[in-house]
Amino acid sequence: MDRKALGVSVIHQEVNLSILKEKQVSLVVKREDLNHPFISGNKFRKLKYNIIEAQQQGIQTLVTFGGAYSNHIAATAYAGKEYGLRTIGIIRGEELSGKWKDNPTLVQANEHGMDLRFISREEYRDKANSASIQALKETIGPFYLVPEGGTNVLAIKGCEEILKESDWNFNYVCSSVGTGGTLAGIINSSGPAQKVLGFASLKGDFLTKDIRNFVTRENWEIRNEYHFGGYAKVSQSLIEFINHFKQKTGIPTDPIYTGKLFYGILDLVKQDYFKKGSSILAIHTGGLQGIEGMNSVLKKRQLPLIEV
Ligand SMILES: *Cc1c(COP(=O)(O)O)cnc(C)c1O
């Protein structure tokens, strides 16, 4: 398979902020967000081996699920276009069916050829049970199912390619966490002396248990104090942080995942969590496509916008 975007050498960018100098800690960002214009960051890694598998099985259609602003929906739509697969996105929220054209994520997914189907929140809850899947098979025909958020064994295999041996000299590797698939891949390919920190973007203690199923190492922990109220929850202070961080470093971050990651890393730096002289590698997993949609929500709520 022609991998235009994977295998390109990802840019490492050093962050210069006075707090880092003061605490004598270095922070370098692995810019996975620059991998690809549409399928940014980790969602691309997660799809790679799933697409190869679908192609090997001779299946022409990918079906997946997601919310209205989902990075995974955006990535799957684009991947389908690039690799000649039909894509169907089952979207949470019946009410969107009449107004999805106001949603930049869904408009772009549709432009990339994704067939969007809207279902109620109740149906969405049952989407992956065998009766729902069977019903889909009857209407769509054979398909390859990519789970919501894209996490499965093949996705983790793809995320094992994020870290390279040349990254093993960093003392810490930090990444944001949704389902935990990305972090599991990072843990599996981390160096023998590295510590991996996952910053949860949603509430709940289930993550550690979920991740444990996919890894054999013990060199990691989940930080649960930087989710800002939970998945897709934003506050004024998070938006201000995102804008400030971009002004100071030139690095854009998204409000769902990577903004919370950098907020958390710098807060731990302030608290002297990292020993003097230590080096941190932060994985920028992307997600920037979601900013436009988030800004339209912020505008309605009369909150400050994320600067683009
Ligand atoms: C989906 C996503 C994550 C979380 O990935 P998981 O494998 O679900 O933990 C992190 N960052 C961005 C930008 C994402 O889109």
CSV table of C-alpha atoms and ligand atoms in Angstrom, one decimal:
chain,number,residue,atom,x,y,z
A,1,MET,CA,0.0,0.0,0.0
A,2,ASP,CA,1.2,3.4,-0.9
A,3,ARG,CA,1.7,5.3,2.4
A,4,LYS,CA,2.2,8.9,1.3
A,5,ALA,CA,2.0,10.3,4.7
A,6,LEU,CA,3.2,7.6,7.1
A,7,GLY,CA,6.9,7.0,7.2
A,8,VAL,CA,7.6,10.7,6.7
A,9,SER,CA,9.9,11.9,9.4
A,10,VAL,CA,7.9,13.6,12.0
A,11,ILE,CA,9.2,17.0,13.2
A,12,HIS,CA,10.6,17.4,16.7
A,13,GLN,CA,10.1,20.9,18.0
A,14,GLU,CA,11.6,22.2,21.2
A,15,VAL,CA,9.4,24.3,23.4
A,16,ASN,CA,11.0,27.4,25.0
A,17,LEU,CA,9.0,28.7,27.9
A,18,SER,CA,10.4,30.5,31.0
A,19,ILE,CA,8.9,27.9,33.4
A,20,LEU,CA,10.9,25.1,31.7
A,21,LYS,CA,14.1,27.1,32.0
A,22,GLU,CA,13.4,27.9,35.6
A,23,LYS,CA,12.7,24.3,36.5
A,24,GLN,CA,15.6,23.0,34.3
A,25,VAL,CA,13.4,20.6,32.3
A,26,SER,CA,13.3,20.3,28.6
A,27,LEU,CA,10.2,19.7,26.5
A,28,VAL,CA,10.2,18.5,22.9
A,29,VAL,CA,7.1,18.0,20.9
A,30,LYS,CA,6.7,15.2,18.3
A,31,ARG,CA,4.5,16.9,15.8
A,32,GLU,CA,2.3,14.0,14.7
A,33,ASP,CA,-0.3,16.6,13.9
A,34,LEU,CA,1.8,17.5,10.8
A,35,ASN,CA,1.6,14.0,9.4
A,36,HIS,CA,-1.2,14.7,7.1
A,37,PRO,CA,-3.6,17.5,6.2
A,38,PHE,CA,-6.8,15.7,7.1
A,39,ILE,CA,-6.0,12.5,8.9
A,40,SER,CA,-3.9,14.2,11.6
A,41,GLY,CA,-1.9,12.4,14.2
A,42,ASN,CA,-2.8,9.2,15.8
A,43,LYS,CA,-6.1,8.5,14.0
A,44,PHE,CA,-4.0,7.8,10.9
A,45,ARG,CA,-1.7,5.4,12.8
A,46,LYS,CA,-4.8,3.6,14.2
A,47,LEU,CA,-6.4,3.1,10.8
A,48,LYS,CA,-3.3,1.9,8.9
A,49,TYR,CA,-3.3,-1.8,9.7
A,50,ASN,CA,-7.1,-1.9,9.8
A,51,ILE,CA,-7.1,-0.7,6.2
A,52,ILE,CA,-4.5,-3.2,5.2
A,53,GLU,CA,-6.6,-6.0,6.9
A,54,ALA,CA,-9.8,-4.9,5.1
A,55,GLN,CA,-8.0,-4.9,1.8
A,56,GLN,CA,-6.6,-8.4,2.5
A,57,GLN,CA,-10.0,-9.6,3.3
A,58,GLY,CA,-11.2,-8.2,0.0
A,59,ILE,CA,-13.7,-6.0,1.7
A,60,GLN,CA,-14.6,-2.7,0.0
A,61,THR,CA,-16.6,-0.9,2.7
A,62,LEU,CA,-15.5,0.5,6.1
A,63,VAL,CA,-18.2,1.2,8.7
A,64,THR,CA,-17.5,3.2,11.8
A,65,PHE,CA,-19.2,5.3,14.5
A,66,GLY,CA,-18.6,8.7,16.0
A,67,GLY,CA,-20.0,11.9,17.5
A,68,ALA,CA,-20.6,15.1,15.5
A,69,TYR,CA,-17.0,16.5,15.8
A,70,SER,CA,-15.1,13.2,15.8
A,71,ASN,CA,-11.5,13.2,14.6
A,72,HIS,CA,-11.9,9.5,13.9
A,73,ILE,CA,-14.9,10.1,11.6
A,74,ALA,CA,-12.8,12.8,9.8
A,75,ALA,CA,-9.8,10.5,9.5
A,76,THR,CA,-11.8,7.4,8.3
A,77,ALA,CA,-13.6,9.4,5.6
A,78,TYR,CA,-10.3,10.7,4.2
A,79,ALA,CA,-8.6,7.3,4.5
A,80,GLY,CA,-11.5,5.8,2.5
A,81,LYS,CA,-11.1,8.3,-0.2
A,82,GLU,CA,-7.3,7.8,-0.4
A,83,TYR,CA,-7.4,4.0,-0.5
A,84,GLY,CA,-10.5,3.6,-2.6
A,85,LEU,CA,-12.8,2.2,0.1
A,86,ARG,CA,-16.4,3.1,0.6
A,87,THR,CA,-17.0,4.6,4.0
A,88,ILE,CA,-20.1,4.7,6.1
A,89,GLY,CA,-20.2,6.8,9.3
A,90,ILE,CA,-22.9,6.1,11.8
A,91,ILE,CA,-23.3,9.4,13.7
A,92,ARG,CA,-24.7,9.9,17.2
A,93,GLY,CA,-27.7,12.2,17.2
A,94,GLU,CA,-30.8,11.9,15.0
A,95,GLU,CA,-31.4,15.7,15.3
A,96,LEU,CA,-28.3,16.3,13.2
A,97,SER,CA,-29.8,14.7,10.1
A,98,GLY,CA,-31.4,18.0,9.0
A,99,LYS,CA,-28.6,20.3,10.0
A,100,TRP,CA,-25.3,18.5,9.5
A,101,LYS,CA,-24.3,21.0,6.8
A,102,ASP,CA,-23.6,23.4,9.7
A,103,ASN,CA,-21.0,21.0,11.1
A,104,PRO,CA,-17.5,21.4,9.5
A,105,THR,CA,-16.4,17.9,10.5
A,106,LEU,CA,-19.4,16.2,8.9
A,107,VAL,CA,-19.3,18.4,5.8
A,108,GLN,CA,-15.7,17.5,5.2
A,109,ALA,CA,-16.3,13.8,5.8
A,110,ASN,CA,-19.1,13.9,3.3
A,111,GLU,CA,-16.9,15.7,0.8
A,112,HIS,CA,-14.4,12.9,1.2
A,113,GLY,CA,-17.1,10.5,0.2
A,114,MET,CA,-18.4,9.2,3.6
A,115,ASP,CA,-22.0,8.2,3.6
A,116,LEU,CA,-23.4,9.7,6.9
A,117,ARG,CA,-26.2,8.0,8.8
A,118,PHE,CA,-27.7,9.5,11.9
A,119,ILE,CA,-29.1,7.5,14.7
A,120,SER,CA,-30.7,8.3,18.1
A,121,ARG,CA,-28.7,8.3,21.3
A,122,GLU,CA,-30.5,5.1,22.4
A,123,GLU,CA,-29.7,3.3,19.2
A,124,TYR,CA,-26.2,4.6,19.4
A,125,ARG,CA,-25.7,3.0,22.8
A,126,ASP,CA,-26.6,-0.4,21.3
A,127,LYS,CA,-24.7,0.2,18.0
A,128,ALA,CA,-22.1,-2.5,18.6
A,129,ASN,CA,-24.3,-5.4,19.8
A,130,SER,CA,-24.8,-8.3,17.5
A,131,ALA,CA,-28.4,-7.5,16.5
A,132,SER,CA,-27.4,-4.0,15.4
A,133,ILE,CA,-24.5,-5.2,13.5
A,134,GLN,CA,-26.6,-7.9,11.8
A,135,ALA,CA,-29.2,-5.3,10.8
A,136,LEU,CA,-26.4,-3.2,9.3
A,137,LYS,CA,-25.1,-6.2,7.3
A,138,GLU,CA,-28.5,-6.7,5.9
A,139,THR,CA,-28.8,-3.2,4.5
A,140,ILE,CA,-25.2,-2.5,3.6
A,141,GLY,CA,-23.7,-5.9,2.7
A,142,PRO,CA,-20.3,-7.1,3.9
A,143,PHE,CA,-18.2,-4.5,5.7
A,144,TYR,CA,-15.2,-4.1,7.8
A,145,LEU,CA,-16.1,-2.6,11.2
A,146,VAL,CA,-13.7,-0.1,12.8
A,147,PRO,CA,-14.8,0.5,16.4
A,148,GLU,CA,-15.7,3.9,17.8
A,149,GLY,CA,-12.5,5.9,18.4
A,150,GLY,CA,-10.7,3.3,16.3
A,151,THR,CA,-9.2,1.3,19.0
A,152,ASN,CA,-8.5,-2.4,18.5
A,153,VAL,CA,-5.4,-4.7,18.4
A,154,LEU,CA,-4.5,-3.5,14.9
A,155,ALA,CA,-4.8,0.2,15.9
A,156,ILE,CA,-2.4,-0.4,18.8
A,157,LYS,CA,0.0,-2.0,16.4
A,158,GLY,CA,-0.1,1.2,14.3
A,159,CYS,CA,0.5,3.3,17.3
A,160,GLU,CA,3.6,1.3,18.2
A,161,GLU,CA,5.1,3.1,15.2
A,162,ILE,CA,4.8,6.5,16.9
A,163,LEU,CA,7.9,6.1,19.0
A,164,LYS,CA,11.2,5.3,17.5
A,165,GLU,CA,14.4,4.0,19.1
A,166,SER,CA,15.9,7.4,18.6
A,167,ASP,CA,13.2,8.8,21.0
A,168,TRP,CA,14.4,6.5,23.8
A,169,ASN,CA,16.8,9.1,25.2
A,170,PHE,CA,13.9,11.2,26.6
A,171,ASN,CA,13.2,10.5,30.3
A,172,TYR,CA,9.4,10.9,29.9
A,173,VAL,CA,7.0,10.4,27.1
A,174,CYS,CA,3.6,12.2,27.4
A,175,SER,CA,0.4,11.7,25.4
A,176,SER,CA,-3.3,12.5,25.7
A,177,VAL,CA,-5.7,9.6,26.2
A,178,GLY,CA,-9.2,8.9,25.0
A,179,THR,CA,-9.8,5.2,24.7
A,180,GLY,CA,-6.2,4.4,25.6
A,181,GLY,CA,-5.2,2.7,22.3
A,182,THR,CA,-2.7,5.3,21.4
A,183,LEU,CA,-1.0,5.2,24.8
A,184,ALA,CA,-0.9,1.4,24.7
A,185,GLY,CA,1.0,1.5,21.5
A,186,ILE,CA,3.4,4.1,22.9
A,187,ILE,CA,3.9,2.0,26.1
A,188,ASN,CA,4.7,-1.1,24.0
A,189,SER,CA,7.4,0.7,22.0
A,190,SER,CA,8.9,2.8,24.8
A,191,GLY,CA,12.5,2.5,25.8
A,192,PRO,CA,13.6,0.4,28.8
A,193,ALA,CA,14.3,3.4,31.0
A,194,GLN,CA,11.4,5.6,29.9
A,195,LYS,CA,8.3,6.6,31.9
A,196,VAL,CA,5.1,7.1,29.9
A,197,LEU,CA,2.4,9.5,31.2
A,198,GLY,CA,-1.1,9.5,29.8
A,199,PHE,CA,-3.3,12.6,30.3
A,200,ALA,CA,-6.9,11.5,30.4
A,201,SER,CA,-9.3,13.7,28.4
A,202,LEU,CA,-12.3,12.1,30.0
A,203,LYS,CA,-13.4,11.2,33.5
A,204,GLY,CA,-13.3,7.7,34.9
A,205,ASP,CA,-10.9,5.2,36.3
A,206,PHE,CA,-11.6,2.5,33.7
A,207,LEU,CA,-8.7,3.6,31.5
A,208,THR,CA,-5.9,2.1,33.5
A,209,LYS,CA,-7.7,-1.3,33.5
A,210,ASP,CA,-8.4,-1.0,29.7
A,211,ILE,CA,-4.8,-0.2,28.9
A,212,ARG,CA,-3.5,-3.0,31.1
A,213,ASN,CA,-5.2,-5.5,28.8
A,214,PHE,CA,-3.0,-4.3,25.9
A,215,VAL,CA,0.4,-3.8,27.5
A,216,THR,CA,2.9,-5.9,29.4
A,217,ARG,CA,5.1,-3.1,30.8
A,218,GLU,CA,4.7,-1.3,34.1
A,219,ASN,CA,6.5,2.0,33.2
A,220,TRP,CA,3.4,4.2,32.9
A,221,GLU,CA,0.6,6.0,34.7
A,222,ILE,CA,-2.5,7.9,33.9
A,223,ARG,CA,-3.0,11.4,35.1
A,224,ASN,CA,-6.7,12.0,35.8
A,225,GLU,CA,-6.6,15.6,37.0
A,226,TYR,CA,-6.6,17.5,33.6
A,227,HIS,CA,-9.8,16.5,31.9
A,228,PHE,CA,-11.5,19.8,32.6
A,229,GLY,CA,-14.8,18.2,33.5
A,230,GLY,CA,-14.7,15.4,30.9
A,231,TYR,CA,-14.7,14.6,27.2
A,232,ALA,CA,-15.3,17.6,25.0
A,233,LYS,CA,-15.9,19.8,28.1
A,234,VAL,CA,-14.0,23.1,27.8
A,235,SER,CA,-13.7,26.0,30.1
A,236,GLN,CA,-12.5,29.5,29.6
A,237,SER,CA,-9.2,28.8,31.3
A,238,LEU,CA,-8.5,25.9,28.9
A,239,ILE,CA,-9.2,28.2,25.9
A,240,GLU,CA,-7.0,30.9,27.3
A,241,PHE,CA,-4.3,28.4,27.8
A,242,ILE,CA,-4.6,27.1,24.2
A,243,ASN,CA,-4.4,30.6,22.8
A,244,HIS,CA,-1.5,31.6,25.1
A,245,PHE,CA,0.5,28.4,24.3
A,246,LYS,CA,0.1,29.0,20.6
A,247,GLN,CA,1.2,32.6,20.9
A,248,LYS,CA,4.3,31.7,22.9
A,249,THR,CA,5.4,28.5,21.0
A,250,GLY,CA,3.7,28.6,17.6
A,251,ILE,CA,2.2,25.2,18.3
A,252,PRO,CA,-1.6,24.9,17.8
A,253,THR,CA,-3.5,22.5,20.1
A,254,ASP,CA,-7.0,21.2,20.1
A,255,PRO,CA,-9.6,21.7,23.0
A,256,ILE,CA,-10.5,18.0,23.3
A,257,TYR,CA,-7.1,16.3,23.7
A,258,THR,CA,-3.8,18.1,23.1
A,259,GLY,CA,-4.7,21.4,24.9
A,260,LYS,CA,-5.4,19.4,28.0
A,261,LEU,CA,-2.1,17.5,27.5
A,262,PHE,CA,0.1,20.5,27.4
A,263,TYR,CA,-1.8,22.2,30.2
A,264,GLY,CA,-1.2,19.1,32.3
A,265,ILE,CA,2.5,18.8,31.4
A,266,LEU,CA,3.2,22.4,32.3
A,267,ASP,CA,1.3,22.1,35.6
A,268,LEU,CA,3.3,19.1,36.6
A,269,VAL,CA,6.5,21.0,35.7
A,270,LYS,CA,5.3,23.8,38.1
A,271,GLN,CA,4.7,21.3,40.8
A,272,ASP,CA,8.3,19.9,40.4
A,273,TYR,CA,6.9,16.5,39.3
A,274,PHE,CA,9.8,16.2,36.9
A,275,LYS,CA,13.3,16.0,38.3
A,276,LYS,CA,15.8,18.8,37.4
A,277,GLY,CA,17.6,18.0,34.2
A,278,SER,CA,14.9,15.7,32.9
A,279,SER,CA,13.7,15.6,29.3
A,280,ILE,CA,10.1,15.2,28.2
A,281,LEU,CA,8.8,14.2,24.8
A,282,ALA,CA,5.2,15.2,24.2
A,283,ILE,CA,3.3,13.5,21.4
A,284,HIS,CA,1.1,16.0,19.5
A,285,THR,CA,-1.6,13.6,18.4
A,286,GLY,CA,-3.4,16.2,16.2
A,287,GLY,CA,-7.1,16.8,16.4
A,288,LEU,CA,-6.9,20.3,14.9
A,289,GLN,CA,-9.8,19.7,12.5
A,290,GLY,CA,-12.1,19.9,15.5
A,291,ILE,CA,-11.3,23.5,16.3
A,292,GLU,CA,-13.7,25.0,13.8
A,293,GLY,CA,-16.6,23.0,15.2
A,294,MET,CA,-15.7,23.8,18.7
A,295,ASN,CA,-15.5,27.5,17.9
A,296,SER,CA,-19.1,27.5,16.7
A,297,VAL,CA,-20.2,26.0,20.0
A,298,LEU,CA,-18.1,28.5,21.9
A,299,LYS,CA,-19.6,31.4,19.9
A,300,LYS,CA,-23.1,30.3,20.8
A,301,ARG,CA,-22.1,30.2,24.5
A,302,GLN,CA,-20.4,33.6,24.2
A,303,LEU,CA,-17.1,32.2,25.3
A,304,PRO,CA,-13.7,33.4,23.9
A,305,LEU,CA,-12.8,31.5,20.7
A,306,ILE,CA,-9.7,29.5,19.9
A,307,GLU,CA,-7.4,31.5,17.7
A,308,VAL,CA,-6.5,29.9,14.4
B,1,LIG,C1,-8.5,10.1,19.4
B,1,LIG,C2,-7.5,11.1,19.9
B,1,LIG,C3,-6.7,10.8,21.0
B,1,LIG,C4,-6.9,9.7,21.9
B,1,LIG,O1,-6.6,8.5,21.3
B,1,LIG,P1,-7.0,7.1,22.0
B,1,LIG,O2,-6.3,6.1,21.2
B,1,LIG,O3,-8.5,6.9,21.9
B,1,LIG,O4,-6.6,7.2,23.4
B,1,LIG,C5,-5.7,11.7,21.4
B,1,LIG,N1,-5.5,12.8,20.6
B,1,LIG,C6,-6.3,13.1,19.5
B,1,LIG,C7,-6.0,14.4,18.8
B,1,LIG,C8,-7.3,12.3,19.1
B,1,LIG,O5,-8.0,12.6,18.0
